[in-house]
Amino acid sequence: DGGITQSPKYLFRKEGQNVTLSCEQNLNHDAMYWYRQDPGQGLRLIYYSQIVNDFQKGDIAEGYSVSREKKESFPLTVTSAQKNPTAFYLCASSIAGVGNTGELFFGEGSRLTVL
Amino acid sequence: GQNIDQPTEMTATEGAIVQINCTYQTSGFNGLFWYQQHAGEAPTFLSYNVLDGLEEKGRFSSFLSRSKGYSYLLLKELQMKDSASYLCAVIQLSGAGSYQLTFGKGTKLSVIP
């Protein structure tokens, strides 16, 4: 079945360590996104990518990095520079860019806890 | 910038009707989504409005008034499984000339027997 797969679902990290969250989609979607969700907060956009080898910063990109070497994959690295990384991370994709009324399809999320 | 406002929490009775409001202030508006999110799970798509009026889909309906910067999600014949957070999200034109989808903080709906 088509969909978006995020891994790992739960991840624990020590302070000062980088960690990479995986996001893979087999929907043949052009656009992919990373959001962060904190309790009582809406989803906040970290990075997005409209096409392969191109990506743009969202509202809270500091302390994060991404790559888009393949259409299917959009991994997110949470670096040690991110001051408050404990959160629920959601990856999403859409057929085309958001402006083309692309409905977002979400992965199941990755919950990162920094110890 | 933009502002999206939704009530933080609502409670309604099983079998009843509930209306969740969303107001927004934005430039370059290009549509509004409603998503449902159960605790600890991914959001799932409910509706999309780009023109004024009411879109009906089974027990759920969504309304948009662009001139008022206002939308609501109407849930009829409430069921216990409707207990979830409901997220309003607006497509707007960013300063960089591309579209972005920005979410409100969500409304946590509790359905009680």
Tab-separated table of N, CA and C in Angstrom, chain A:
chain	number	residue	atom	x	y	z
A	1	ASP	N	0.833	-1.203	0.000
A	1	ASP	CA	0.000	0.000	0.000
A	1	ASP	C	0.868	1.254	0.000
A	2	GLY	N	0.375	2.331	-0.641
A	2	GLY	CA	1.125	3.574	-0.652
A	2	GLY	C	0.986	4.311	0.645
A	3	GLY	N	2.048	5.031	0.982
A	3	GLY	CA	1.981	5.801	2.207
A	3	GLY	C	3.309	6.424	2.553
A	4	ILE	N	3.368	6.967	3.745
A	4	ILE	CA	4.575	7.598	4.252
A	4	ILE	C	5.033	6.831	5.482
A	5	THR	N	6.296	6.517	5.504
A	5	THR	CA	6.847	5.755	6.626
A	5	THR	C	7.905	6.586	7.324
A	6	GLN	N	7.718	6.763	8.617
A	6	GLN	CA	8.713	7.436	9.427
A	6	GLN	C	9.355	6.440	10.368
A	7	SER	N	10.647	6.618	10.598
A	7	SER	CA	11.324	5.796	11.586
A	7	SER	C	12.472	6.576	12.202
A	8	PRO	N	12.812	6.263	13.452
A	8	PRO	CA	12.075	5.376	14.346
A	8	PRO	C	10.822	6.054	14.893
A	9	LYS	N	9.961	5.283	15.506
A	9	LYS	CA	8.758	5.862	16.087
A	9	LYS	C	9.084	6.557	17.413
A	10	TYR	N	9.991	5.956	18.170
A	10	TYR	CA	10.452	6.555	19.423
A	10	TYR	C	11.975	6.587	19.393
A	11	LEU	N	12.541	7.663	19.896
A	11	LEU	CA	13.992	7.804	19.882
A	11	LEU	C	14.420	8.598	21.105
A	12	PHE	N	15.456	8.089	21.755
A	12	PHE	CA	16.029	8.790	22.898
A	12	PHE	C	17.445	9.204	22.533
A	13	ARG	N	17.795	10.387	22.939
A	13	ARG	CA	19.101	10.926	22.569
A	13	ARG	C	19.705	11.645	23.756
A	14	LYS	N	21.006	11.560	23.848
A	14	LYS	CA	21.701	12.320	24.888
A	14	LYS	C	21.973	13.717	24.365
A	15	GLU	N	22.060	14.662	25.261
A	15	GLU	CA	22.388	16.025	24.852
A	15	GLU	C	23.727	16.047	24.118
A	16	GLY	N	23.790	16.852	23.078
A	16	GLY	CA	25.029	16.986	22.330
A	16	GLY	C	25.153	16.034	21.159
A	17	GLN	N	24.202	15.131	21.025
A	17	GLN	CA	24.256	14.175	19.918
A	17	GLN	C	23.355	14.634	18.774
A	18	ASN	N	23.801	14.384	17.566
A	18	ASN	CA	22.921	14.570	16.412
A	18	ASN	C	22.088	13.311	16.226
A	19	VAL	N	20.910	13.460	15.669
A	19	VAL	CA	20.075	12.303	15.378
A	19	VAL	C	19.343	12.562	14.069
A	20	THR	N	19.181	11.511	13.270
A	20	THR	CA	18.500	11.633	11.978
A	20	THR	C	17.204	10.837	11.987
A	21	LEU	N	16.136	11.508	11.598
A	21	LEU	CA	14.818	10.882	11.480
A	21	LEU	C	14.555	10.589	10.009
A	22	SER	N	14.104	9.389	9.760
A	22	SER	CA	13.878	8.955	8.382
A	22	SER	C	12.433	9.209	7.965
A	23	CYS	N	12.240	9.591	6.702
A	23	CYS	CA	10.917	9.726	6.116
A	23	CYS	C	10.969	9.248	4.676
A	24	GLU	N	10.165	8.246	4.359
A	24	GLU	CA	10.115	7.669	3.022
A	24	GLU	C	8.665	7.622	2.554
A	25	GLN	N	8.436	8.015	1.288
A	25	GLN	CA	7.086	7.924	0.732
A	25	GLN	C	7.104	7.231	-0.618
A	26	ASN	N	6.083	6.423	-0.858
A	26	ASN	CA	5.956	5.752	-2.154
A	26	ASN	C	4.685	6.194	-2.864
A	27	LEU	N	4.307	7.443	-2.641
A	27	LEU	CA	3.107	8.016	-3.242
A	27	LEU	C	3.425	8.774	-4.522
A	28	ASN	N	4.703	8.846	-4.862
A	28	ASN	CA	5.167	9.603	-6.020
A	28	ASN	C	4.846	11.095	-5.889
A	29	HIS	N	4.879	11.568	-4.659
A	29	HIS	CA	4.612	12.983	-4.406
A	29	HIS	C	5.872	13.814	-4.615
A	30	ASP	N	5.679	15.016	-5.178
A	30	ASP	CA	6.813	15.907	-5.399
A	30	ASP	C	7.246	16.610	-4.114
A	31	ALA	N	6.293	17.045	-3.324
A	31	ALA	CA	6.598	17.891	-2.170
A	31	ALA	C	6.629	17.091	-0.876
A	32	MET	N	7.579	17.426	-0.030
A	32	MET	CA	7.673	16.794	1.291
A	32	MET	C	7.966	17.856	2.329
A	33	TYR	N	7.547	17.569	3.585
A	33	TYR	CA	7.589	18.560	4.657
A	33	TYR	C	7.971	17.897	5.980
A	34	TRP	N	8.595	18.688	6.844
A	34	TRP	CA	8.803	18.282	8.227
A	34	TRP	C	8.158	19.317	9.141
A	35	TYR	N	7.353	18.792	10.080
A	35	TYR	CA	6.718	19.628	11.087
A	35	TYR	C	7.138	19.143	12.472
A	36	ARG	N	7.101	20.071	13.383
A	36	ARG	CA	7.331	19.758	14.802
A	36	ARG	C	6.053	20.093	15.557
A	37	GLN	N	5.684	19.217	16.518
A	37	GLN	CA	4.494	19.466	17.318
A	37	GLN	C	4.856	19.354	18.786
A	38	ASP	N	4.553	20.401	19.549
A	38	ASP	CA	4.747	20.421	20.990
A	38	ASP	C	3.384	20.504	21.664
A	39	PRO	N	3.278	20.035	22.897
A	39	PRO	CA	1.984	20.070	23.608
A	39	PRO	C	1.400	21.474	23.617
A	40	GLY	N	0.140	21.579	23.238
A	40	GLY	CA	-0.526	22.874	23.258
A	40	GLY	C	-0.126	23.799	22.127
A	41	GLN	N	0.696	23.288	21.216
A	41	GLN	CA	1.132	24.107	20.083
A	41	GLN	C	0.600	23.506	18.799
A	42	GLY	N	0.474	24.342	17.789
A	42	GLY	CA	0.132	23.818	16.477
A	42	GLY	C	1.358	23.198	15.835
A	43	LEU	N	1.161	22.615	14.680
A	43	LEU	CA	2.286	22.089	13.925
A	43	LEU	C	3.090	23.266	13.372
A	44	ARG	N	4.392	23.206	13.560
A	44	ARG	CA	5.256	24.272	13.061
A	44	ARG	C	6.192	23.709	12.002
A	45	LEU	N	6.307	24.416	10.898
A	45	LEU	CA	7.071	23.937	9.753
A	45	LEU	C	8.560	24.127	9.968
A	46	ILE	N	9.316	23.052	9.802
A	46	ILE	CA	10.768	23.100	9.961
A	46	ILE	C	11.434	23.322	8.599
A	47	TYR	N	11.195	22.418	7.681
A	47	TYR	CA	11.734	22.494	6.319
A	47	TYR	C	10.704	21.913	5.362
A	48	TYR	N	10.794	22.327	4.098
A	48	TYR	CA	9.994	21.703	3.066
A	48	TYR	C	10.777	21.645	1.771
A	49	SER	N	10.341	20.720	0.928
A	49	SER	CA	11.023	20.508	-0.343
A	49	SER	C	9.976	20.326	-1.432
A	50	GLN	N	10.084	21.109	-2.488
A	50	GLN	CA	9.118	21.024	-3.586
A	50	GLN	C	9.568	20.030	-4.648
A	51	ILE	N	10.897	19.901	-4.798
A	51	ILE	CA	11.437	18.975	-5.798
A	51	ILE	C	12.757	18.412	-5.286
A	52	VAL	N	13.235	17.414	-5.958
A	52	VAL	CA	14.510	16.782	-5.589
A	52	VAL	C	15.638	17.813	-5.664
A	53	ASN	N	16.553	17.695	-4.709
A	53	ASN	CA	17.746	18.553	-4.640
A	53	ASN	C	17.426	20.011	-4.359
A	54	ASP	N	16.258	20.269	-3.843
A	54	ASP	CA	15.887	21.625	-3.456
A	54	ASP	C	15.056	21.580	-2.189
A	55	PHE	N	15.343	22.477	-1.256
A	55	PHE	CA	14.529	22.555	-0.050
A	55	PHE	C	14.605	23.973	0.508
A	56	GLN	N	13.589	24.305	1.301
A	56	GLN	CA	13.469	25.656	1.838
A	56	GLN	C	13.273	25.600	3.344
A	57	LYS	N	13.767	26.598	4.042
A	57	LYS	CA	13.550	26.701	5.474
A	57	LYS	C	12.101	27.071	5.758
A	58	GLY	N	11.588	26.470	6.824
A	58	GLY	CA	10.283	26.866	7.325
A	58	GLY	C	10.449	27.891	8.433
A	59	ASP	N	9.501	27.871	9.352
A	59	ASP	CA	9.493	28.889	10.405
A	59	ASP	C	10.505	28.648	11.525
A	60	ILE	N	10.906	27.379	11.705
A	60	ILE	CA	11.770	27.048	12.851
A	60	ILE	C	12.919	26.149	12.415
A	61	ALA	N	13.656	26.551	11.392
A	61	ALA	CA	14.694	25.692	10.811
A	61	ALA	C	15.986	25.642	11.635
A	62	GLU	N	16.189	26.580	12.535
A	62	GLU	CA	17.457	26.625	13.258
A	62	GLU	C	17.692	25.357	14.074
A	63	GLY	N	18.884	24.776	13.893
A	63	GLY	CA	19.219	23.558	14.627
A	63	GLY	C	18.818	22.282	13.910
A	64	TYR	N	18.281	22.410	12.707
A	64	TYR	CA	17.877	21.262	11.904
A	64	TYR	C	18.542	21.323	10.535
A	65	SER	N	18.670	20.155	9.901
A	65	SER	CA	19.127	20.111	8.514
A	65	SER	C	18.395	18.997	7.799
A	66	VAL	N	18.276	19.137	6.474
A	66	VAL	CA	17.588	18.135	5.655
A	66	VAL	C	18.376	17.908	4.370
A	67	SER	N	17.965	16.864	3.654
A	67	SER	CA	18.472	16.624	2.309
A	67	SER	C	17.334	16.025	1.499
A	68	ARG	N	17.422	16.187	0.187
A	68	ARG	CA	16.398	15.598	-0.698
A	68	ARG	C	17.125	15.073	-1.946
A	69	GLU	N	17.847	13.994	-1.748
A	69	GLU	CA	18.611	13.404	-2.846
A	69	GLU	C	17.748	12.508	-3.721
A	70	LYS	N	16.676	12.003	-3.165
A	70	LYS	CA	15.749	11.166	-3.914
A	70	LYS	C	14.332	11.674	-3.697
A	71	LYS	N	13.475	11.473	-4.648
A	71	LYS	CA	12.095	11.932	-4.538
A	71	LYS	C	11.396	11.283	-3.355
A	72	GLU	N	11.753	10.033	-3.076
A	72	GLU	CA	11.039	9.269	-2.069
A	72	GLU	C	11.464	9.589	-0.644
A	73	SER	N	12.605	10.249	-0.474
A	73	SER	CA	13.210	10.334	0.843
A	73	SER	C	13.512	11.769	1.258
A	74	PHE	N	13.225	12.091	2.522
A	74	PHE	CA	13.444	13.444	3.026
A	74	PHE	C	13.851	13.345	4.502
A	75	PRO	N	15.076	12.929	4.782
A	75	PRO	CA	15.503	12.752	6.171
A	75	PRO	C	15.749	14.082	6.871
A	76	LEU	N	15.474	14.105	8.149
A	76	LEU	CA	15.673	15.288	8.989
A	76	LEU	C	16.728	14.981	10.042
A	77	THR	N	17.738	15.834	10.129
A	77	THR	CA	18.744	15.697	11.181
A	77	THR	C	18.505	16.767	12.238
A	78	VAL	N	18.377	16.317	13.463
A	78	VAL	CA	18.251	17.222	14.599
A	78	VAL	C	19.647	17.367	15.181
A	79	THR	N	20.217	18.515	15.063
A	79	THR	CA	21.605	18.685	15.482
A	79	THR	C	21.693	19.114	16.945
A	80	SER	N	22.908	19.094	17.448
A	80	SER	CA	23.136	19.495	18.839
A	80	SER	C	22.874	20.984	19.033
A	81	ALA	N	22.765	21.709	17.944
A	81	ALA	CA	22.491	23.148	18.031
A	81	ALA	C	21.025	23.446	18.332
A	82	GLN	N	20.180	22.434	18.218
A	82	GLN	CA	18.759	22.627	18.515
A	82	GLN	C	18.610	22.599	20.037
A	83	LYS	N	18.181	23.720	20.605
A	83	LYS	CA	18.206	23.876	22.063
A	83	LYS	C	17.129	23.096	22.795
A	84	ASN	N	16.054	22.832	22.141
A	84	ASN	CA	14.947	22.151	22.804
A	84	ASN	C	14.350	21.118	21.855
A	85	PRO	N	15.065	20.032	21.612
A	85	PRO	CA	14.665	19.103	20.564
A	85	PRO	C	13.574	18.107	20.937
A	86	THR	N	13.277	17.974	22.209
A	86	THR	CA	12.260	16.996	22.610
A	86	THR	C	10.904	17.418	22.050
A	87	ALA	N	10.333	16.584	21.185
A	87	ALA	CA	9.077	16.932	20.512
A	87	ALA	C	8.596	15.746	19.697
A	88	PHE	N	7.416	15.916	19.121
A	88	PHE	CA	6.835	14.953	18.192
A	88	PHE	C	7.058	15.509	16.789
A	89	TYR	N	7.736	14.724	15.935
A	89	TYR	CA	8.091	15.193	14.599
A	89	TYR	C	7.233	14.465	13.563
A	90	LEU	N	6.632	15.237	12.687
A	90	LEU	CA	5.751	14.701	11.658
A	90	LEU	C	6.287	15.034	10.276
A	91	CYS	N	6.365	14.019	9.443
A	91	CYS	CA	6.738	14.183	8.048
A	91	CYS	C	5.462	14.115	7.215
A	92	ALA	N	5.403	14.877	6.158
A	92	ALA	CA	4.221	14.868	5.293
A	92	ALA	C	4.648	15.011	3.844
A	93	SER	N	3.745	14.648	2.942
A	93	SER	CA	3.998	14.845	1.527
A	93	SER	C	2.719	15.290	0.842
A	94	SER	N	2.858	15.889	-0.332
A	94	SER	CA	1.705	16.265	-1.144
A	94	SER	C	2.068	16.107	-2.610
A	95	ILE	N	1.042	15.914	-3.430
A	95	ILE	CA	1.263	15.644	-4.850
A	95	ILE	C	2.095	16.749	-5.485
A	96	ALA	N	1.702	17.962	-5.229
A	96	ALA	CA	2.446	19.117	-5.743
A	96	ALA	C	2.643	20.052	-4.570
A	97	GLY	N	3.069	21.250	-4.850
A	97	GLY	CA	3.266	22.200	-3.775
A	97	GLY	C	1.961	22.558	-3.108
A	98	VAL	N	2.072	23.107	-1.923
A	98	VAL	CA	0.901	23.447	-1.133
A	98	VAL	C	-0.035	24.377	-1.882
A	99	GLY	N	0.477	25.284	-2.634
A	99	GLY	CA	-0.351	26.248	-3.344
A	99	GLY	C	-1.217	25.627	-4.414
A	100	ASN	N	-0.887	24.413	-4.799
A	100	ASN	CA	-1.694	23.706	-5.786
A	100	ASN	C	-2.740	22.841	-5.118
A	101	THR	N	-3.206	23.292	-3.997
A	101	THR	CA	-4.228	22.602	-3.191
A	101	THR	C	-3.820	21.182	-2.874
A	102	GLY	N	-2.525	21.004	-2.668
A	102	GLY	CA	-2.077	19.662	-2.344
A	102	GLY	C	-2.403	19.285	-0.910
A	103	GLU	N	-3.308	18.355	-0.766
A	103	GLU	CA	-3.610	17.825	0.554
A	103	GLU	C	-2.371	17.152	1.113
A	104	LEU	N	-2.098	17.349	2.377
A	104	LEU	CA	-0.952	16.720	3.023
A	104	LEU	C	-1.305	15.326	3.518
A	105	PHE	N	-0.411	14.406	3.249
A	105	PHE	CA	-0.504	13.064	3.811
A	105	PHE	C	0.626	12.937	4.825
A	106	PHE	N	0.270	12.528	6.043
A	106	PHE	CA	1.238	12.497	7.129
A	106	PHE	C	1.732	11.083	7.424
A	107	GLY	N	2.978	11.016	7.882
A	107	GLY	CA	3.485	9.792	8.464
A	107	GLY	C	2.982	9.653	9.893
A	108	GLU	N	3.356	8.551	10.548
A	108	GLU	CA	2.865	8.271	11.887
A	108	GLU	C	3.590	9.066	12.971
A	109	GLY	N	4.665	9.724	12.599
A	109	GLY	CA	5.373	10.561	13.562
A	109	GLY	C	6.525	9.860	14.249
A	110	SER	N	7.472	10.669	14.698
A	110	SER	CA	8.610	10.188	15.475
A	110	SER	C	8.692	11.031	16.742
A	111	ARG	N	8.701	10.337	17.872
A	111	ARG	CA	8.758	11.058	19.141
A	111	ARG	C	10.185	11.022	19.660
A	112	LEU	N	10.823	12.174	19.704
A	112	LEU	CA	12.213	12.306	20.140
A	112	LEU	C	12.252	12.843	21.562
A	113	THR	N	13.002	12.164	22.391
A	113	THR	CA	13.204	12.615	23.773
A	113	THR	C	14.696	12.762	24.031
A	114	VAL	N	15.080	13.924	24.505
A	114	VAL	CA	16.479	14.163	24.848
A	114	VAL	C	16.645	14.005	26.349
A	115	LEU	N	17.590	13.142	26.719
A	115	LEU	CA	17.787	12.821	28.133
A	115	LEU	C	18.829	13.731	28.758
